[in-house]
Short mmCIF file of C-alpha atoms in Angstrom, two decimals:
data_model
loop_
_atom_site.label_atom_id
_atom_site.label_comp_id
_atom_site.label_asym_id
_atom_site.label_seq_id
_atom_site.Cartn_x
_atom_site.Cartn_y
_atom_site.Cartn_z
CA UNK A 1 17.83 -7.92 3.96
CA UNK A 2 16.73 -4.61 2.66
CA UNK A 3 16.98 -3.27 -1.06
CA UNK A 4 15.76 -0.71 -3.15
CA UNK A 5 13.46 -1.37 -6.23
CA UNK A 6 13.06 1.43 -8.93
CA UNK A 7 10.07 0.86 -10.76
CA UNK A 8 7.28 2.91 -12.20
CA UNK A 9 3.96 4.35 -13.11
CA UNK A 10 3.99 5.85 -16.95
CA UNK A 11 6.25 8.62 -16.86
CA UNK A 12 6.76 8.50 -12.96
CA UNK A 13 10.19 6.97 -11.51
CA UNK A 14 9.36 5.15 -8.04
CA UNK A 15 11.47 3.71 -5.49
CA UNK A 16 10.12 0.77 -3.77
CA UNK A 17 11.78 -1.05 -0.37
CA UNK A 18 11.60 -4.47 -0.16
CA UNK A 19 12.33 -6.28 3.19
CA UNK A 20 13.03 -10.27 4.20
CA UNK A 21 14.52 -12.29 5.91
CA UNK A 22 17.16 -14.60 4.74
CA UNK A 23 18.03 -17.66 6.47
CA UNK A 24 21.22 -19.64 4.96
CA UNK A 25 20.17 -22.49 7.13
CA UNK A 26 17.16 -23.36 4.37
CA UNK A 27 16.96 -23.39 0.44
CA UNK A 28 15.74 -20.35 -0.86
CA UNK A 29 11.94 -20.05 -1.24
CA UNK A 30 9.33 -17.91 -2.21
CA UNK A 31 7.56 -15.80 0.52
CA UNK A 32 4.18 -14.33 0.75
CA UNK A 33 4.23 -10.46 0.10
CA UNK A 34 2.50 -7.82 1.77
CA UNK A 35 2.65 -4.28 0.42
CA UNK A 36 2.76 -1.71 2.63
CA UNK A 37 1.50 1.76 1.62
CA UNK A 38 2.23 4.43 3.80
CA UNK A 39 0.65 7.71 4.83
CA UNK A 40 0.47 10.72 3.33
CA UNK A 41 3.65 11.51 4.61
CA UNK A 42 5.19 8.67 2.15
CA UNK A 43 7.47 6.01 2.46
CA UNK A 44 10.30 7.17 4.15
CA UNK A 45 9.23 7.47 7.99
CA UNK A 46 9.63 5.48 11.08
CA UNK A 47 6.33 3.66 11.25
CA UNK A 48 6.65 2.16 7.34
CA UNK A 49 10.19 1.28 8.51
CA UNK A 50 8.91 -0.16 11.79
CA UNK A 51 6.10 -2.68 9.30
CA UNK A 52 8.61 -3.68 6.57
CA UNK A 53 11.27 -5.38 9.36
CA UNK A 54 8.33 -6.73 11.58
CA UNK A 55 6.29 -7.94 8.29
CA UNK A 56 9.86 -9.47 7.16
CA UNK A 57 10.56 -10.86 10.38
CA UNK A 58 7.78 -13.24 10.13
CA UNK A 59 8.51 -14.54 7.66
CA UNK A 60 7.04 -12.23 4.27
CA UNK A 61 8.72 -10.16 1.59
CA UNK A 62 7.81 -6.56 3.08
CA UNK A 63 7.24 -4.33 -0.01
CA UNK A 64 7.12 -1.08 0.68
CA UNK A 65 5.51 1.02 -2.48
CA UNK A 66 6.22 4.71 -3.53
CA UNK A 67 3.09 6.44 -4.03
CA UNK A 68 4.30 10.35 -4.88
CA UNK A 69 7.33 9.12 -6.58
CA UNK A 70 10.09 11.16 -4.43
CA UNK A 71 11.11 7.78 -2.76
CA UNK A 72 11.06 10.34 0.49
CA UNK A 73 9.39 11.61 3.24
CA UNK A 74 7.25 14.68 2.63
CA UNK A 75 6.39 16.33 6.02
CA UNK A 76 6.88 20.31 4.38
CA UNK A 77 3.00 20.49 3.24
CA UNK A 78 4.11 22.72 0.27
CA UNK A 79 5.19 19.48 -1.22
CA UNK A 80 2.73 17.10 0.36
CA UNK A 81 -0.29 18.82 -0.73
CA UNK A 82 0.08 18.84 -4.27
CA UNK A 83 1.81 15.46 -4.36
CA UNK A 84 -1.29 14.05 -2.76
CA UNK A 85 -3.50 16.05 -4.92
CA UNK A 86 -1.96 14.47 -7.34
CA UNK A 87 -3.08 11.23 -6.48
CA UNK A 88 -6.41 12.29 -5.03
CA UNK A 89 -8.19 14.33 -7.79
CA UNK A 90 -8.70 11.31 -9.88
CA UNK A 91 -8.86 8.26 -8.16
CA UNK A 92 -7.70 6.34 -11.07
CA UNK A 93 -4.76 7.68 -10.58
CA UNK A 94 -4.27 7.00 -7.13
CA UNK A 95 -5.27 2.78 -7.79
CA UNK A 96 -2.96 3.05 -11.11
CA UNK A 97 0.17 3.61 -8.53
CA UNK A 98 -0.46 1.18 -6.33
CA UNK A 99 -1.52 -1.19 -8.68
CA UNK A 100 2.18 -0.12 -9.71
CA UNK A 101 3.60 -1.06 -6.47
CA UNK A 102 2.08 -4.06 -6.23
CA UNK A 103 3.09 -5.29 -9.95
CA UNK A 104 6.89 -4.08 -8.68
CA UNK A 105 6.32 -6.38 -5.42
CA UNK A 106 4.76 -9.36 -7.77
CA UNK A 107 7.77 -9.42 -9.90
CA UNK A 108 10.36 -8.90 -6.75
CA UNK A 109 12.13 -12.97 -7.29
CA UNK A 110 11.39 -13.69 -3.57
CA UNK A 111 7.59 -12.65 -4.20
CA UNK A 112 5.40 -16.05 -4.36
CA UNK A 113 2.75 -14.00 -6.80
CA UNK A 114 -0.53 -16.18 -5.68
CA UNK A 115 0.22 -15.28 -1.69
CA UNK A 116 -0.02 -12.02 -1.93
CA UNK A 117 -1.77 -9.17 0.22
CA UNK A 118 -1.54 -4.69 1.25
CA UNK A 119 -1.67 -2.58 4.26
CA UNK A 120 -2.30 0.65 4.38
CA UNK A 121 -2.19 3.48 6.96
CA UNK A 122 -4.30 6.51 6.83
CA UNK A 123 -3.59 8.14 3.35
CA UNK A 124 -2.70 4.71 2.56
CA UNK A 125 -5.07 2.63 3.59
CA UNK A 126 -7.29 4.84 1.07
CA UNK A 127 -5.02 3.41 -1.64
CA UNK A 128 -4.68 -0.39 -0.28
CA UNK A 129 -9.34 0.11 -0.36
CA UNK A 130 -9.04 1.59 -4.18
CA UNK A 131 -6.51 -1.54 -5.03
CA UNK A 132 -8.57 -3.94 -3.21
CA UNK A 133 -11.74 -2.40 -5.62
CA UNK A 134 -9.70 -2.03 -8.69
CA UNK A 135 -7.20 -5.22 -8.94
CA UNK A 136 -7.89 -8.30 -11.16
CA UNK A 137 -4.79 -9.89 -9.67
CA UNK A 138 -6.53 -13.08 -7.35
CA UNK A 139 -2.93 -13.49 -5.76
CA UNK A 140 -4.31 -10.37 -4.06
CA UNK A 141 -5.78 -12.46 -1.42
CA UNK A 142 -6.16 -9.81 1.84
CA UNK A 143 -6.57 -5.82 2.11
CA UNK A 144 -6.38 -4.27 5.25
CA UNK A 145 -6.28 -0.67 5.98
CA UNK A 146 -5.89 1.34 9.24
CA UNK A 147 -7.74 4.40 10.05
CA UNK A 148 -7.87 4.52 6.27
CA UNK A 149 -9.94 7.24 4.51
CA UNK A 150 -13.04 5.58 4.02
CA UNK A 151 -15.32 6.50 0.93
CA UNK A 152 -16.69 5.49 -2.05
CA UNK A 153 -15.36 7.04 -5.13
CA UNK A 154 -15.82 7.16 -8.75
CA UNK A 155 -13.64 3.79 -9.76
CA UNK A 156 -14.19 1.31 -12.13
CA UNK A 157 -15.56 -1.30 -9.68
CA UNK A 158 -15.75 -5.32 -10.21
CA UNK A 159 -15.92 -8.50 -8.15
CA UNK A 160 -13.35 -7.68 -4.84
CA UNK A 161 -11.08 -10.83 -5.16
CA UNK A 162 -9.20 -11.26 -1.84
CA UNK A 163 -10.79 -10.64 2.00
CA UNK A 164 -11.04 -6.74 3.00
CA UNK A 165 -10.49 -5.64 6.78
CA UNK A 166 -11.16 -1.61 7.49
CA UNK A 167 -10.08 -1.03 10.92
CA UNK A 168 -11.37 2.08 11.89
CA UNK A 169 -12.26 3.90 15.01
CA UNK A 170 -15.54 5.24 15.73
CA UNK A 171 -13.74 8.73 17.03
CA UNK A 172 -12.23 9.39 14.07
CA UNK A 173 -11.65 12.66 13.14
CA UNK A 174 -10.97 12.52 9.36
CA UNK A 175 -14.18 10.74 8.43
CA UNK A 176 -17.69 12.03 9.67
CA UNK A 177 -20.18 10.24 10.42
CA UNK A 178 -22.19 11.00 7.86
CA UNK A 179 -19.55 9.45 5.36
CA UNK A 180 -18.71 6.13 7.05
CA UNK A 181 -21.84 5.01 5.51
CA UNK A 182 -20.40 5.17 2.19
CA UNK A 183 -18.17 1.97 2.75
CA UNK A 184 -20.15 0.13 5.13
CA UNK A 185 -21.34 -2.24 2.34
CA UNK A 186 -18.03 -3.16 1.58
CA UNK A 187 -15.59 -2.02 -0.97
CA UNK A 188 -17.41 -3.37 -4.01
#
Protein backbone atom coordinates (compact mmCIF):
# COMPACT_ATOMS: atom_id res chain seq x y z
CA UNK A 1 0.00 0.00 0.00
CA UNK A 2 1.23 3.43 -0.79
CA UNK A 3 0.06 6.85 0.82
CA UNK A 4 1.01 10.24 1.08
CA UNK A 5 2.03 11.92 4.46
CA UNK A 6 2.06 15.82 4.69
CA UNK A 7 4.14 16.80 7.39
CA UNK A 8 6.65 19.49 8.11
CA UNK A 9 9.72 21.41 9.04
CA UNK A 10 8.74 25.05 10.72
CA UNK A 11 7.20 26.91 8.08
CA UNK A 12 7.96 24.24 5.30
CA UNK A 13 4.95 21.89 4.02
CA UNK A 14 6.49 18.31 3.09
CA UNK A 15 5.08 15.40 1.48
CA UNK A 16 6.32 12.16 2.64
CA UNK A 17 5.52 8.45 0.85
CA UNK A 18 5.11 5.74 2.93
CA UNK A 19 5.17 2.15 1.51
CA UNK A 20 4.08 -1.57 3.07
CA UNK A 21 2.86 -4.32 2.63
CA UNK A 22 -0.40 -5.49 3.92
CA UNK A 23 -1.23 -8.98 4.34
CA UNK A 24 -5.05 -9.72 5.45
CA UNK A 25 -3.92 -13.21 6.15
CA UNK A 26 -2.18 -11.85 9.69
CA UNK A 27 -3.26 -9.28 12.47
CA UNK A 28 -1.97 -6.06 11.89
CA UNK A 29 1.49 -5.31 13.35
CA UNK A 30 4.01 -2.87 13.63
CA UNK A 31 6.92 -2.94 11.08
CA UNK A 32 10.41 -1.74 11.24
CA UNK A 33 10.90 1.60 9.23
CA UNK A 34 13.54 2.61 7.05
CA UNK A 35 13.64 6.15 5.69
CA UNK A 36 14.73 6.64 2.52
CA UNK A 37 16.24 10.00 1.48
CA UNK A 38 16.77 10.54 -1.96
CA UNK A 39 19.19 12.44 -4.15
CA UNK A 40 19.45 15.71 -4.95
CA UNK A 41 17.06 15.24 -7.49
CA UNK A 42 14.30 14.60 -4.58
CA UNK A 43 11.78 12.23 -3.95
CA UNK A 44 9.91 11.78 -6.87
CA UNK A 45 12.20 9.58 -9.31
CA UNK A 46 12.44 6.04 -10.32
CA UNK A 47 15.22 4.79 -8.08
CA UNK A 48 13.37 6.19 -4.57
CA UNK A 49 10.29 4.51 -6.11
CA UNK A 50 12.26 1.37 -6.98
CA UNK A 51 13.59 1.31 -2.67
CA UNK A 52 10.20 2.16 -1.08
CA UNK A 53 8.31 -1.14 -2.90
CA UNK A 54 11.48 -3.39 -2.49
CA UNK A 55 12.10 -2.01 1.27
CA UNK A 56 8.13 -2.68 1.71
CA UNK A 57 8.25 -5.88 0.12
CA UNK A 58 10.30 -7.31 2.81
CA UNK A 59 8.57 -6.73 5.05
CA UNK A 60 9.29 -2.67 6.46
CA UNK A 61 7.27 0.53 6.37
CA UNK A 62 9.28 2.33 3.42
CA UNK A 63 9.23 6.07 4.34
CA UNK A 64 10.18 8.07 1.86
CA UNK A 65 11.06 11.83 3.29
CA UNK A 66 10.76 15.26 1.43
CA UNK A 67 13.84 17.11 1.83
CA UNK A 68 13.19 20.52 -0.50
CA UNK A 69 9.59 20.49 0.33
CA UNK A 70 8.11 20.42 -3.44
CA UNK A 71 7.06 16.71 -2.83
CA UNK A 72 8.63 16.52 -6.64
CA UNK A 73 11.31 15.79 -8.71
CA UNK A 74 13.68 18.66 -9.45
CA UNK A 75 15.88 17.75 -12.50
CA UNK A 76 15.65 21.79 -14.06
CA UNK A 77 18.92 22.95 -11.97
CA UNK A 78 17.37 26.48 -11.74
CA UNK A 79 15.27 24.94 -9.07
CA UNK A 80 17.61 22.29 -7.76
CA UNK A 81 20.39 24.52 -7.00
CA UNK A 82 18.91 26.83 -4.72
CA UNK A 83 16.63 24.21 -3.16
CA UNK A 84 19.76 22.33 -2.23
CA UNK A 85 21.49 25.41 -1.20
CA UNK A 86 18.99 25.68 0.88
CA UNK A 87 19.68 22.76 2.75
CA UNK A 88 23.44 22.86 2.31
CA UNK A 89 24.60 26.32 3.57
CA UNK A 90 23.82 25.45 7.08
CA UNK A 91 23.95 22.04 7.88
CA UNK A 92 21.57 22.42 10.66
CA UNK A 93 19.26 22.89 8.41
CA UNK A 94 19.77 20.09 6.29
CA UNK A 95 19.70 17.41 9.77
CA UNK A 96 16.53 19.62 11.02
CA UNK A 97 14.56 18.12 7.76
CA UNK A 98 15.39 14.91 8.01
CA UNK A 99 15.17 14.73 11.51
CA UNK A 100 11.61 15.95 10.19
CA UNK A 101 11.16 13.02 8.04
CA UNK A 102 12.07 10.72 10.32
CA UNK A 103 9.71 12.14 13.27
CA UNK A 104 6.82 11.96 10.25
CA UNK A 105 7.96 8.13 9.67
CA UNK A 106 8.08 7.54 13.73
CA UNK A 107 4.60 8.66 14.12
CA UNK A 108 3.30 6.81 10.69
CA UNK A 109 0.71 3.97 12.98
CA UNK A 110 2.46 1.05 11.15
CA UNK A 111 5.98 2.51 12.32
CA UNK A 112 7.32 0.22 15.37
CA UNK A 113 9.38 3.55 16.73
CA UNK A 114 12.37 1.41 18.53
CA UNK A 115 13.12 -0.57 14.95
CA UNK A 116 13.89 2.06 13.15
CA UNK A 117 16.75 2.92 10.53
CA UNK A 118 17.72 5.61 6.91
CA UNK A 119 19.20 5.24 3.58
CA UNK A 120 20.44 7.64 1.69
CA UNK A 121 21.70 8.08 -1.90
CA UNK A 122 24.19 10.59 -2.95
CA UNK A 123 22.73 14.05 -1.85
CA UNK A 124 21.00 11.92 0.53
CA UNK A 125 23.13 9.84 1.99
CA UNK A 126 24.80 13.31 3.14
CA UNK A 127 21.55 13.84 5.07
CA UNK A 128 20.95 10.07 6.41
CA UNK A 129 25.35 10.84 7.85
CA UNK A 130 24.13 14.43 9.43
CA UNK A 131 20.91 12.45 11.05
CA UNK A 132 22.95 9.60 12.07
CA UNK A 133 25.41 12.56 13.91
CA UNK A 134 22.60 14.70 15.04
CA UNK A 135 19.59 12.28 16.30
CA UNK A 136 18.94 11.46 20.02
CA UNK A 137 16.23 9.07 18.86
CA UNK A 138 17.99 5.27 19.92
CA UNK A 139 15.08 3.67 17.76
CA UNK A 140 17.50 5.01 15.14
CA UNK A 141 19.32 1.80 15.19
CA UNK A 142 21.22 1.69 11.43
CA UNK A 143 22.44 4.56 8.88
CA UNK A 144 23.57 3.66 5.68
CA UNK A 145 24.40 5.88 2.88
CA UNK A 146 25.46 5.24 -0.77
CA UNK A 147 28.02 7.15 -2.56
CA UNK A 148 26.95 9.72 -0.01
CA UNK A 149 28.82 13.07 0.25
CA UNK A 150 31.22 12.36 2.76
CA UNK A 151 32.52 15.24 5.13
CA UNK A 152 32.65 16.52 8.31
CA UNK A 153 30.71 19.62 8.96
CA UNK A 154 30.01 22.11 11.54
CA UNK A 155 27.01 20.07 13.55
CA UNK A 156 26.29 19.78 16.93
CA UNK A 157 27.85 16.32 17.40
CA UNK A 158 27.10 13.65 20.37
CA UNK A 159 27.31 9.92 21.02
CA UNK A 160 26.14 8.19 17.29
CA UNK A 161 23.34 5.87 18.66
CA UNK A 162 22.58 3.24 15.98
CA UNK A 163 25.41 1.30 13.53
CA UNK A 164 26.70 3.61 10.48
CA UNK A 165 27.61 1.92 7.00
CA UNK A 166 29.23 4.54 4.22
CA UNK A 167 29.44 2.66 1.11
CA UNK A 168 31.54 4.46 -1.04
CA UNK A 169 33.71 3.85 -3.99
CA UNK A 170 37.24 4.63 -4.14
CA UNK A 171 36.65 6.28 -7.88
CA UNK A 172 34.43 8.60 -6.82
CA UNK A 173 34.21 11.63 -8.46
CA UNK A 174 32.34 13.95 -6.02
CA UNK A 175 34.68 13.45 -3.09
CA UNK A 176 38.58 13.86 -3.47
CA UNK A 177 40.79 12.20 -1.95
CA UNK A 178 41.98 14.59 0.07
CA UNK A 179 38.43 14.87 1.79
CA UNK A 180 37.56 11.21 2.41
CA UNK A 181 39.76 11.59 5.32
CA UNK A 182 37.39 13.77 6.97
CA UNK A 183 34.89 10.84 7.78
CA UNK A 184 37.14 8.04 8.04
CA UNK A 185 36.90 8.18 11.87
CA UNK A 186 33.41 7.74 11.76
CA UNK A 187 30.54 10.09 11.90
CA UNK A 188 31.00 11.19 15.50
Amino acid sequence: RRELVLYSDGEAALQGIAVWREDSSQPPSKLPGVLVLGTAVGLEEDLIFWKLEALAAQGYLAFGADLFGSGRALWDKTENLPAREALTSDRRVLARRTQAGLDAMRSHPNCDPARMGVIGYCFGGMAAMDLARTCRDEGLRVTISFHGILDRPALPEGTVLGKVLACHGDADPFISPERLPACKGGPS
